[in-house]
């Protein structure tokens, strides 16, 4: 046993405290998670799916943990993470302590903490919490489940449409090295609709590790949009795993954008379990210096006539590293599936590194599937065309990079958010967000 040994010892010494400040439903899955961690450990580079990121080194430091659930003081200015023109409900998470207060209208949707939901909606939490994540052999997921004491609970009943988007603001601020273990449980009933935006920000002077596990259940005919924006610091590490289960005719849009970070690993595991389910999974990362972005995706077509459309893009400069590994599995009952997977990358520096590995596994007949990947520099012919029309080289390069990111931004269906993200991407590419001095989404 390697780096996980310190966590096993911590769990043994503090189990009573962890359980005391959590809920019965979260405690019920803790023993199985600890055993999962004992058997699988933190994934190392020896495993094919993790060979481009050194996860044990991210978990090796002696991080502090807020096991007593102390309220951490954060400046109120850091909570002004609004998007101009977008009316939204907002809930904040400081470290891994979510607020009970939700600002804005939620309609009939239930938005609260998992601890509170364990009291008000125990049957839903018991039925769904940890159900998908427990199937993972990834030790980082097991460790999160073993340590998590609370999280955010979103329940959209049958036929209910959330009146406004929900914005979840994750804030890290600590003078000492600290680790947070966040949970997010989203349950959308039959025909339910909702839009969720998750923003990750870091104002810590020390090294931090943010671990997050998200579980999404989309009922028959449900429609969900889920957006993630990370804008943290070079000393930040983020390990996030999202699991989704979709029933018949449900529609899910997952859009993740990494604007600024240190080291990021995102896992996506999607199960299209009902006939006619649709998933659109898109992502983009902009990195320079020694930043690292690692995205791993797995989409399983389990039922017939399901559709998946996957697109990831990177722009790298300096000594940045990015990797993408995507696997689409079409099982033998999933006839008439349609699956597309694309990864496109631009390298602006000879010192940057891009690794890409799209994969298809097809076990059914009568399907339409395709995948592809490209790695290159800016189109010299397009650059020459713009220069010939009097556009300065620096501006011409900027125009090409913005055009490259355009189809990811265009996937955003909330117009004010789309406009704000376009502005932030433009600012990032022009060097306006060289370091995280505050919440750029507030400016």
CSV table of C-alpha atoms in Angstrom, one decimal:
chain,number,residue,atom,x,y,z
A,1,UNK,CA,0.0,0.0,0.0
A,2,UNK,CA,1.4,3.4,-1.1
A,3,UNK,CA,0.1,6.9,-0.7
A,4,UNK,CA,-3.4,5.7,0.4
A,5,UNK,CA,-1.9,4.4,3.6
A,6,UNK,CA,-2.1,7.8,5.3
A,7,UNK,CA,-5.7,8.0,4.4
A,8,UNK,CA,-6.5,4.6,5.7
A,9,UNK,CA,-4.9,5.6,9.0
A,10,UNK,CA,-6.7,8.9,9.0
A,11,UNK,CA,-10.1,7.1,8.4
A,12,UNK,CA,-9.4,4.6,11.2
A,13,UNK,CA,-8.5,7.3,13.7
A,14,UNK,CA,-11.3,9.7,12.8
A,15,UNK,CA,-14.2,7.5,11.7
A,16,UNK,CA,-16.4,8.4,14.6
A,17,UNK,CA,-15.9,12.1,13.9
A,18,UNK,CA,-16.6,11.7,10.2
A,19,UNK,CA,-19.8,9.8,10.8
A,20,UNK,CA,-21.0,12.2,13.5
A,21,UNK,CA,-20.8,15.2,11.1
A,22,UNK,CA,-22.4,13.4,8.2
A,23,UNK,CA,-25.7,11.6,7.6
A,24,UNK,CA,-27.0,8.0,8.0
A,25,UNK,CA,-27.3,7.5,4.2
A,26,UNK,CA,-23.7,8.8,3.5
A,27,UNK,CA,-22.3,6.7,6.4
A,28,UNK,CA,-24.1,3.6,5.0
A,29,UNK,CA,-21.8,3.4,1.9
A,30,UNK,CA,-18.5,4.4,3.7
A,31,UNK,CA,-17.4,0.9,4.7
A,32,UNK,CA,-17.7,-0.4,1.1
A,33,UNK,CA,-15.7,2.7,-0.1
A,34,UNK,CA,-12.9,2.1,2.4
A,35,UNK,CA,-12.7,-1.5,1.2
A,36,UNK,CA,-12.7,-0.4,-2.4
A,37,UNK,CA,-9.8,2.0,-1.6
A,38,UNK,CA,-7.9,-0.8,0.2
A,39,UNK,CA,-8.2,-3.1,-2.8
A,40,UNK,CA,-7.6,-0.6,-5.7
A,41,UNK,CA,-5.6,2.2,-4.2
A,42,UNK,CA,-5.0,5.6,-5.9
A,43,UNK,CA,-4.4,4.9,-9.6
A,44,UNK,CA,-0.9,5.1,-10.8
A,45,UNK,CA,0.8,5.6,-14.2
A,46,UNK,CA,1.0,1.8,-14.5
A,47,UNK,CA,-2.7,1.8,-15.4
A,48,UNK,CA,-3.4,2.5,-19.0
A,49,UNK,CA,-6.2,5.0,-18.3
A,50,UNK,CA,-3.9,7.1,-16.0
A,51,UNK,CA,-0.5,6.9,-17.7
A,52,UNK,CA,-0.4,10.6,-18.5
A,53,UNK,CA,-1.0,11.9,-15.0
A,54,UNK,CA,0.7,11.2,-11.7
A,55,UNK,CA,-2.3,11.0,-9.3
A,56,UNK,CA,-0.3,9.5,-6.3
A,57,UNK,CA,1.8,12.7,-6.2
A,58,UNK,CA,-1.3,14.8,-6.0
A,59,UNK,CA,-2.6,12.8,-3.0
A,60,UNK,CA,0.8,12.5,-1.3
A,61,UNK,CA,1.0,15.8,0.6
A,62,UNK,CA,-0.2,15.9,4.2
A,63,UNK,CA,-3.4,18.0,3.5
A,64,UNK,CA,-5.6,19.4,6.2
A,65,UNK,CA,-9.2,18.2,6.3
A,66,UNK,CA,-12.2,20.1,7.7
A,67,UNK,CA,-13.6,17.0,9.5
A,68,UNK,CA,-15.3,19.1,12.2
A,69,UNK,CA,-17.2,21.0,9.5
A,70,UNK,CA,-16.1,24.4,10.7
A,71,UNK,CA,-17.5,27.4,8.9
A,72,UNK,CA,-14.6,28.9,6.9
A,73,UNK,CA,-14.6,32.7,6.6
A,74,UNK,CA,-14.5,33.9,3.0
A,75,UNK,CA,-14.8,37.5,1.8
A,76,UNK,CA,-18.3,38.2,0.5
A,77,UNK,CA,-16.8,39.6,-2.7
A,78,UNK,CA,-15.8,36.1,-3.7
A,79,UNK,CA,-19.4,35.0,-3.8
A,80,UNK,CA,-20.4,37.6,-6.5
A,81,UNK,CA,-20.0,35.0,-9.2
A,82,UNK,CA,-22.9,36.2,-11.3
A,83,UNK,CA,-23.2,36.2,-15.1
A,84,UNK,CA,-24.5,39.5,-16.4
A,85,UNK,CA,-28.0,39.2,-17.7
A,86,UNK,CA,-28.5,35.7,-16.3
A,87,UNK,CA,-31.1,35.4,-13.5
A,88,UNK,CA,-30.1,32.4,-11.4
A,89,UNK,CA,-30.4,30.8,-8.0
A,90,UNK,CA,-27.1,30.4,-6.3
A,91,UNK,CA,-25.6,28.1,-3.6
A,92,UNK,CA,-22.0,28.4,-2.3
A,93,UNK,CA,-19.6,25.7,-1.2
A,94,UNK,CA,-16.6,26.9,0.9
A,95,UNK,CA,-14.0,24.2,0.8
A,96,UNK,CA,-16.4,21.2,1.0
A,97,UNK,CA,-18.9,22.8,3.4
A,98,UNK,CA,-22.1,23.7,1.4
A,99,UNK,CA,-24.4,26.5,2.5
A,100,UNK,CA,-27.9,25.7,3.4
A,101,UNK,CA,-29.1,29.0,1.9
A,102,UNK,CA,-30.0,29.3,-1.7
A,103,UNK,CA,-30.5,32.7,-3.2
A,104,UNK,CA,-33.0,33.1,-6.0
A,105,UNK,CA,-36.2,31.1,-7.0
A,106,UNK,CA,-36.0,27.4,-7.3
A,107,UNK,CA,-39.7,26.8,-8.0
A,108,UNK,CA,-40.7,23.2,-7.1
A,109,UNK,CA,-37.2,21.9,-7.3
A,110,UNK,CA,-35.5,20.9,-4.1
A,111,UNK,CA,-32.0,22.3,-3.6
A,112,UNK,CA,-30.3,21.8,-0.3
A,113,UNK,CA,-27.5,19.9,1.3
A,114,UNK,CA,-27.3,16.1,1.3
A,115,UNK,CA,-27.4,16.1,5.1
A,116,UNK,CA,-30.6,18.0,5.1
A,117,UNK,CA,-32.1,16.0,2.2
A,118,UNK,CA,-31.3,12.8,4.2
A,119,UNK,CA,-33.8,14.1,6.7
A,120,UNK,CA,-36.4,15.6,4.4
A,121,UNK,CA,-36.1,13.1,1.4
A,122,UNK,CA,-34.4,10.0,2.9
A,123,UNK,CA,-35.9,7.6,0.4
A,124,UNK,CA,-34.4,9.5,-2.6
A,125,UNK,CA,-30.9,9.9,-1.0
A,126,UNK,CA,-30.9,6.2,0.0
A,127,UNK,CA,-31.9,5.1,-3.5
A,128,UNK,CA,-29.4,7.2,-5.4
A,129,UNK,CA,-26.5,8.4,-3.3
A,130,UNK,CA,-23.4,6.4,-4.1
A,131,UNK,CA,-25.2,4.0,-6.5
A,132,UNK,CA,-23.2,4.9,-9.6
A,133,UNK,CA,-19.9,5.8,-8.1
A,134,UNK,CA,-19.7,2.6,-6.1
A,135,UNK,CA,-19.3,0.7,-9.4
A,136,UNK,CA,-16.0,2.5,-10.1
A,137,UNK,CA,-12.6,0.9,-9.4
A,138,UNK,CA,-11.0,4.3,-9.3
A,139,UNK,CA,-9.5,4.7,-5.8
A,140,UNK,CA,-9.9,8.5,-5.9
A,141,UNK,CA,-13.7,8.0,-6.1
A,142,UNK,CA,-13.6,5.6,-3.3
A,143,UNK,CA,-11.5,8.0,-1.1
A,144,UNK,CA,-14.0,10.8,-1.8
A,145,UNK,CA,-16.9,8.6,-0.7
A,146,UNK,CA,-15.0,7.5,2.4
A,147,UNK,CA,-14.2,11.1,3.4
A,148,UNK,CA,-17.2,13.1,2.2
A,149,UNK,CA,-19.5,14.3,4.9
A,150,UNK,CA,-21.9,16.5,3.0
A,151,UNK,CA,-22.7,17.8,-0.4
A,152,UNK,CA,-25.4,19.4,-2.6
A,153,UNK,CA,-28.7,17.7,-3.3
A,154,UNK,CA,-30.8,18.7,-6.4
A,155,UNK,CA,-34.1,17.0,-6.9
A,156,UNK,CA,-36.4,18.1,-9.8
A,157,UNK,CA,-39.7,16.2,-9.5
A,158,UNK,CA,-41.6,14.7,-12.5
A,159,UNK,CA,-42.7,17.3,-15.0
A,160,UNK,CA,-41.0,20.2,-13.1
A,161,UNK,CA,-39.0,22.8,-15.0
A,162,UNK,CA,-36.5,24.8,-12.9
A,163,UNK,CA,-37.5,28.5,-13.4
A,164,UNK,CA,-33.9,29.8,-13.5
A,165,UNK,CA,-30.5,28.1,-13.8
A,166,UNK,CA,-28.8,27.0,-10.6
A,167,UNK,CA,-25.2,28.3,-10.1
A,168,UNK,CA,-23.0,26.4,-7.7
A,169,UNK,CA,-19.9,28.4,-6.6
A,170,UNK,CA,-17.1,26.3,-5.2
A,171,UNK,CA,-14.5,28.4,-3.4
A,172,UNK,CA,-11.2,27.4,-1.9
A,173,UNK,CA,-9.4,29.8,0.5
A,174,UNK,CA,-6.9,28.6,3.0
A,175,UNK,CA,-3.5,29.7,4.3
A,176,UNK,CA,-2.6,26.1,4.8
A,177,UNK,CA,-2.6,23.1,2.4
A,178,UNK,CA,-6.1,21.6,2.4
A,179,UNK,CA,-8.1,18.9,0.7
A,180,UNK,CA,-11.8,19.2,0.0
A,181,UNK,CA,-14.2,16.3,-0.8
A,182,UNK,CA,-17.3,17.6,-2.5
A,183,UNK,CA,-20.4,15.6,-3.5
A,184,UNK,CA,-23.2,16.6,-5.9
A,185,UNK,CA,-26.3,14.5,-6.3
A,186,UNK,CA,-28.7,15.4,-9.1
A,187,UNK,CA,-32.0,13.5,-9.6
A,188,UNK,CA,-34.3,14.6,-12.4
A,189,UNK,CA,-37.7,13.0,-12.6
A,190,UNK,CA,-39.7,12.1,-15.7
A,191,UNK,CA,-40.0,15.1,-18.0
A,192,UNK,CA,-38.1,17.3,-15.6
A,193,UNK,CA,-35.9,20.2,-16.9
A,194,UNK,CA,-33.0,22.0,-15.4
A,195,UNK,CA,-29.8,24.1,-16.0
A,196,UNK,CA,-26.8,23.9,-13.7
A,197,UNK,CA,-23.6,25.9,-13.7
A,198,UNK,CA,-20.7,24.8,-11.5
A,199,UNK,CA,-17.8,27.4,-11.0
A,200,UNK,CA,-14.6,26.4,-9.3
A,201,UNK,CA,-12.4,29.2,-7.9
A,202,UNK,CA,-9.4,29.2,-5.6
A,203,UNK,CA,-8.0,32.0,-3.5
A,204,UNK,CA,-5.6,29.9,-1.4
A,205,UNK,CA,-1.9,30.8,-1.0
A,206,UNK,CA,-1.1,27.2,-0.3
A,207,UNK,CA,-1.3,23.9,-2.2
A,208,UNK,CA,-4.9,22.5,-2.4
A,209,UNK,CA,-6.6,19.4,-3.7
A,210,UNK,CA,-10.3,19.5,-4.7
A,211,UNK,CA,-12.0,16.1,-5.1
A,212,UNK,CA,-15.5,16.1,-6.4
A,213,UNK,CA,-17.9,13.2,-7.3
A,214,UNK,CA,-21.1,14.1,-9.2
A,215,UNK,CA,-23.9,11.6,-9.8
A,216,UNK,CA,-26.7,12.5,-12.3
A,217,UNK,CA,-29.9,10.6,-12.8
A,218,UNK,CA,-32.0,11.7,-15.7
A,219,UNK,CA,-35.5,10.1,-15.8
A,220,UNK,CA,-37.6,9.3,-18.8
A,221,UNK,CA,-37.9,12.4,-21.1
A,222,UNK,CA,-35.8,14.6,-18.7
A,223,UNK,CA,-33.7,17.4,-20.1
A,224,UNK,CA,-30.6,18.6,-18.2
A,225,UNK,CA,-27.8,21.1,-19.0
A,226,UNK,CA,-24.7,20.9,-16.8
A,227,UNK,CA,-21.8,23.4,-17.3
A,228,UNK,CA,-18.5,23.4,-15.5
A,229,UNK,CA,-16.0,26.3,-15.5
A,230,UNK,CA,-12.7,26.0,-13.7
A,231,UNK,CA,-10.6,29.0,-13.0
A,232,UNK,CA,-8.2,28.3,-10.2
A,233,UNK,CA,-4.4,28.7,-9.6
A,234,UNK,CA,-1.2,26.9,-10.6
A,235,UNK,CA,-1.0,25.4,-7.1
A,236,UNK,CA,-4.4,23.8,-7.4
A,237,UNK,CA,-5.1,20.2,-8.1
A,238,UNK,CA,-8.6,19.1,-9.1
A,239,UNK,CA,-9.8,15.5,-9.5
A,240,UNK,CA,-13.4,15.3,-10.6
A,241,UNK,CA,-15.5,12.3,-11.5
A,242,UNK,CA,-19.0,12.6,-13.0
A,243,UNK,CA,-21.4,9.6,-13.4
A,244,UNK,CA,-24.7,9.8,-15.3
A,245,UNK,CA,-27.5,7.4,-15.9
A,246,UNK,CA,-30.0,8.3,-18.6
A,247,UNK,CA,-33.4,6.7,-19.1
A,248,UNK,CA,-35.5,6.6,-22.3
A,249,UNK,CA,-35.7,9.8,-24.4
A,250,UNK,CA,-33.7,11.8,-21.9
A,251,UNK,CA,-31.4,14.5,-23.1
A,252,UNK,CA,-28.2,15.6,-21.3
A,253,UNK,CA,-25.6,18.3,-22.2
A,254,UNK,CA,-22.3,18.3,-20.3
A,255,UNK,CA,-20.0,21.2,-21.1
A,256,UNK,CA,-16.7,21.6,-19.2
A,257,UNK,CA,-14.3,24.5,-19.7
A,258,UNK,CA,-10.9,24.8,-18.0
A,259,UNK,CA,-9.7,28.4,-18.3
A,260,UNK,CA,-7.0,28.4,-15.7
A,261,UNK,CA,-5.7,25.6,-13.4
A,262,UNK,CA,-2.7,23.8,-12.0
A,263,UNK,CA,-3.4,20.1,-12.5
A,264,UNK,CA,-6.8,18.8,-13.5
A,265,UNK,CA,-8.2,15.3,-14.0
A,266,UNK,CA,-11.8,15.0,-15.2
A,267,UNK,CA,-13.6,11.6,-15.5
A,268,UNK,CA,-16.9,11.2,-17.2
A,269,UNK,CA,-18.8,7.9,-17.1
A,270,UNK,CA,-22.2,8.0,-19.0
A,271,UNK,CA,-24.7,5.2,-19.3
A,272,UNK,CA,-27.4,5.5,-21.9
A,273,UNK,CA,-29.7,3.0,-20.3
A,274,UNK,CA,-33.1,3.9,-22.0
A,275,UNK,CA,-34.1,3.8,-25.6
A,276,UNK,CA,-33.6,7.0,-27.5
A,277,UNK,CA,-31.5,8.7,-24.8
A,278,UNK,CA,-29.1,11.5,-26.0
A,279,UNK,CA,-25.9,12.8,-24.6
A,280,UNK,CA,-23.8,15.7,-25.8
A,281,UNK,CA,-20.4,15.8,-24.0
A,282,UNK,CA,-18.1,18.7,-24.9
A,283,UNK,CA,-15.1,20.2,-23.3
A,284,UNK,CA,-12.3,22.7,-23.8
A,285,UNK,CA,-9.0,23.5,-22.1
A,286,UNK,CA,-6.6,26.4,-22.4
A,287,UNK,CA,-3.2,25.9,-20.7
A,288,UNK,CA,0.2,27.4,-20.6
A,289,UNK,CA,3.3,27.3,-18.4
A,290,UNK,CA,3.4,23.9,-16.7
A,291,UNK,CA,-0.4,23.4,-16.4
A,292,UNK,CA,-1.9,20.0,-17.0
A,293,UNK,CA,-5.4,19.0,-18.1
A,294,UNK,CA,-6.4,15.3,-18.4
A,295,UNK,CA,-9.9,14.3,-19.5
A,296,UNK,CA,-11.1,10.7,-19.6
A,297,UNK,CA,-14.5,9.8,-20.9
A,298,UNK,CA,-16.5,6.6,-21.2
A,299,UNK,CA,-20.0,6.5,-22.8
A,300,UNK,CA,-21.9,3.3,-22.8
A,301,UNK,CA,-24.7,2.7,-25.3
A,302,UNK,CA,-26.8,0.1,-23.4
A,303,UNK,CA,-30.2,0.6,-25.0
A,304,UNK,CA,-31.1,0.8,-28.7
A,305,UNK,CA,-31.5,4.1,-30.7
A,306,UNK,CA,-29.3,6.2,-28.4
A,307,UNK,CA,-27.2,9.1,-29.6
A,308,UNK,CA,-23.9,10.4,-28.3
A,309,UNK,CA,-21.9,13.4,-29.6
A,310,UNK,CA,-18.5,14.1,-28.1
A,311,UNK,CA,-16.1,16.9,-28.8
A,312,UNK,CA,-13.0,18.0,-26.8
A,313,UNK,CA,-10.5,20.8,-27.8
A,314,UNK,CA,-7.3,22.0,-26.3
A,315,UNK,CA,-5.1,25.1,-26.9
A,316,UNK,CA,-1.6,24.7,-25.3
A,317,UNK,CA,1.3,27.0,-24.9
A,318,UNK,CA,4.6,26.9,-22.9
A,319,UNK,CA,5.3,23.6,-21.3
A,320,UNK,CA,1.7,22.7,-20.7
A,321,UNK,CA,0.4,19.1,-21.1
A,322,UNK,CA,-3.0,17.9,-22.1
A,323,UNK,CA,-4.4,14.4,-22.6
A,324,UNK,CA,-7.7,13.0,-23.9
A,325,UNK,CA,-8.8,9.5,-23.7
A,326,UNK,CA,-12.4,8.7,-24.8
A,327,UNK,CA,-14.0,5.3,-25.0
A,328,UNK,CA,-17.5,4.7,-26.6
A,329,UNK,CA,-18.9,1.3,-25.9
A,330,UNK,CA,-21.9,0.1,-28.0
A,331,UNK,CA,-23.3,-3.0,-26.3
A,332,UNK,CA,-24.9,-5.9,-28.1
A,333,UNK,CA,-28.4,-4.8,-27.4
A,334,UNK,CA,-27.8,-1.2,-28.5
A,335,UNK,CA,-28.8,-1.5,-32.2
A,336,UNK,CA,-29.2,1.7,-34.3
A,337,UNK,CA,-26.9,3.7,-32.0
A,338,UNK,CA,-25.3,6.8,-33.4
A,339,UNK,CA,-22.0,7.8,-31.8
A,340,UNK,CA,-19.5,10.5,-32.8
A,341,UNK,CA,-16.2,11.3,-31.0
A,342,UNK,CA,-13.8,14.1,-31.9
A,343,UNK,CA,-10.7,15.5,-30.3
A,344,UNK,CA,-8.9,18.6,-31.9
A,345,UNK,CA,-5.9,20.3,-30.5
A,346,UNK,CA,-3.6,23.2,-31.2
A,347,UNK,CA,-0.1,23.4,-29.9
A,348,UNK,CA,1.5,26.9,-29.9
A,349,UNK,CA,4.8,25.8,-28.4
A,350,UNK,CA,7.3,23.0,-29.3
A,351,UNK,CA,7.6,22.3,-25.5
A,352,UNK,CA,3.9,21.6,-25.0
A,353,UNK,CA,2.6,18.0,-25.1
A,354,UNK,CA,-0.7,16.6,-26.3
A,355,UNK,CA,-1.7,12.9,-26.0
A,356,UNK,CA,-5.0,11.8,-27.6
A,357,UNK,CA,-6.6,8.3,-27.7
A,358,UNK,CA,-10.1,8.1,-29.0
A,359,UNK,CA,-11.6,4.6,-28.9
A,360,UNK,CA,-14.7,2.7,-30.1
A,361,UNK,CA,-15.9,-0.7,-29.0
A,362,UNK,CA,-18.9,-1.9,-31.0
A,363,UNK,CA,-20.8,-5.1,-30.2
A,364,UNK,CA,-24.1,-4.4,-32.0
A,365,UNK,CA,-25.2,-4.3,-35.6
A,366,UNK,CA,-26.7,-1.5,-37.6
A,367,UNK,CA,-24.9,1.4,-35.9
A,368,UNK,CA,-23.4,4.7,-37.1
A,369,UNK,CA,-20.2,5.4,-35.2
A,370,UNK,CA,-17.0,7.4,-35.9
A,371,UNK,CA,-14.1,8.9,-34.1
A,372,UNK,CA,-11.1,11.0,-34.9
A,373,UNK,CA,-8.3,13.2,-33.5
A,374,UNK,CA,-6.1,16.0,-34.8
A,375,UNK,CA,-3.0,17.7,-33.3
A,376,UNK,CA,-1.4,20.7,-35.1
A,377,UNK,CA,-0.5,24.3,-35.1
A,378,UNK,CA,-2.5,27.3,-36.4
A,379,UNK,CA,-3.5,27.0,-40.0
A,380,UNK,CA,-0.7,28.8,-41.9
A,381,UNK,CA,-2.8,29.3,-45.0
A,382,UNK,CA,-5.6,30.9,-43.1
A,383,UNK,CA,-3.1,33.0,-41.2
A,384,UNK,CA,-1.6,34.1,-44.6
A,385,UNK,CA,-5.1,34.9,-45.9
A,386,UNK,CA,-5.8,37.2,-43.0
A,387,UNK,CA,-2.4,38.9,-43.1
A,388,UNK,CA,-2.9,39.6,-46.8
A,389,UNK,CA,-6.0,41.6,-45.8
A,390,UNK,CA,-4.1,43.9,-43.6
A,391,UNK,CA,-4.7,42.2,-40.3
A,392,UNK,CA,-1.7,42.3,-37.9
A,393,UNK,CA,-0.2,38.8,-37.2
A,394,UNK,CA,-1.0,38.9,-33.5
A,395,UNK,CA,-4.6,39.7,-34.2
A,396,UNK,CA,-4.8,37.2,-37.0
A,397,UNK,CA,-3.6,34.5,-34.6
A,398,UNK,CA,-6.1,35.5,-32.0
A,399,UNK,CA,-8.9,35.4,-34.6
A,400,UNK,CA,-8.0,31.8,-35.5
A,401,UNK,CA,-7.8,30.7,-31.9
A,402,UNK,CA,-11.2,32.2,-31.1
A,403,UNK,CA,-12.7,30.6,-34.2
A,404,UNK,CA,-11.2,27.3,-33.0
A,405,UNK,CA,-13.0,27.5,-29.6
A,406,UNK,CA,-16.2,28.8,-31.2
A,407,UNK,CA,-18.1,25.5,-31.6
A,408,UNK,CA,-17.5,24.7,-27.9
A,409,UNK,CA,-18.9,28.0,-26.8
A,410,UNK,CA,-21.8,27.7,-29.2
A,411,UNK,CA,-22.9,24.5,-27.4
A,412,UNK,CA,-23.9,26.7,-24.4
A,413,UNK,CA,-27.7,27.2,-24.6
A,414,UNK,CA,-27.9,29.9,-22.0
A,415,UNK,CA,-27.3,33.1,-24.0
A,416,UNK,CA,-25.9,35.3,-21.2
A,417,UNK,CA,-23.6,32.5,-20.1
A,418,UNK,CA,-22.5,31.9,-23.7
A,419,UNK,CA,-21.6,35.6,-24.1
A,420,UNK,CA,-19.8,35.7,-20.8
A,421,UNK,CA,-17.7,32.6,-21.6
A,422,UNK,CA,-16.8,34.0,-25.0
A,423,UNK,CA,-15.5,37.1,-23.2
A,424,UNK,CA,-13.5,35.1,-20.7
A,425,UNK,CA,-12.0,32.9,-23.4
A,426,UNK,CA,-11.0,36.0,-25.3
A,427,UNK,CA,-9.5,37.4,-22.2
A,428,UNK,CA,-7.6,34.2,-21.4
A,429,UNK,CA,-6.2,33.9,-24.9
A,430,UNK,CA,-5.0,37.5,-24.8
A,431,UNK,CA,-3.2,36.9,-21.6
A,432,UNK,CA,-5.6,38.7,-19.4
A,433,UNK,CA,-5.9,35.9,-16.9
A,434,UNK,CA,-2.3,35.1,-16.4
A,435,UNK,CA,-2.9,34.3,-12.7
A,436,UNK,CA,-6.0,34.0,-10.6
A,437,UNK,CA,-6.3,37.3,-8.6
A,438,UNK,CA,-10.0,37.0,-8.1
A,439,UNK,CA,-13.2,35.7,-9.6
A,440,UNK,CA,-12.9,36.7,-13.3
A,441,UNK,CA,-16.5,35.8,-13.8
A,442,UNK,CA,-17.4,38.7,-11.5
A,443,UNK,CA,-15.5,41.3,-13.5
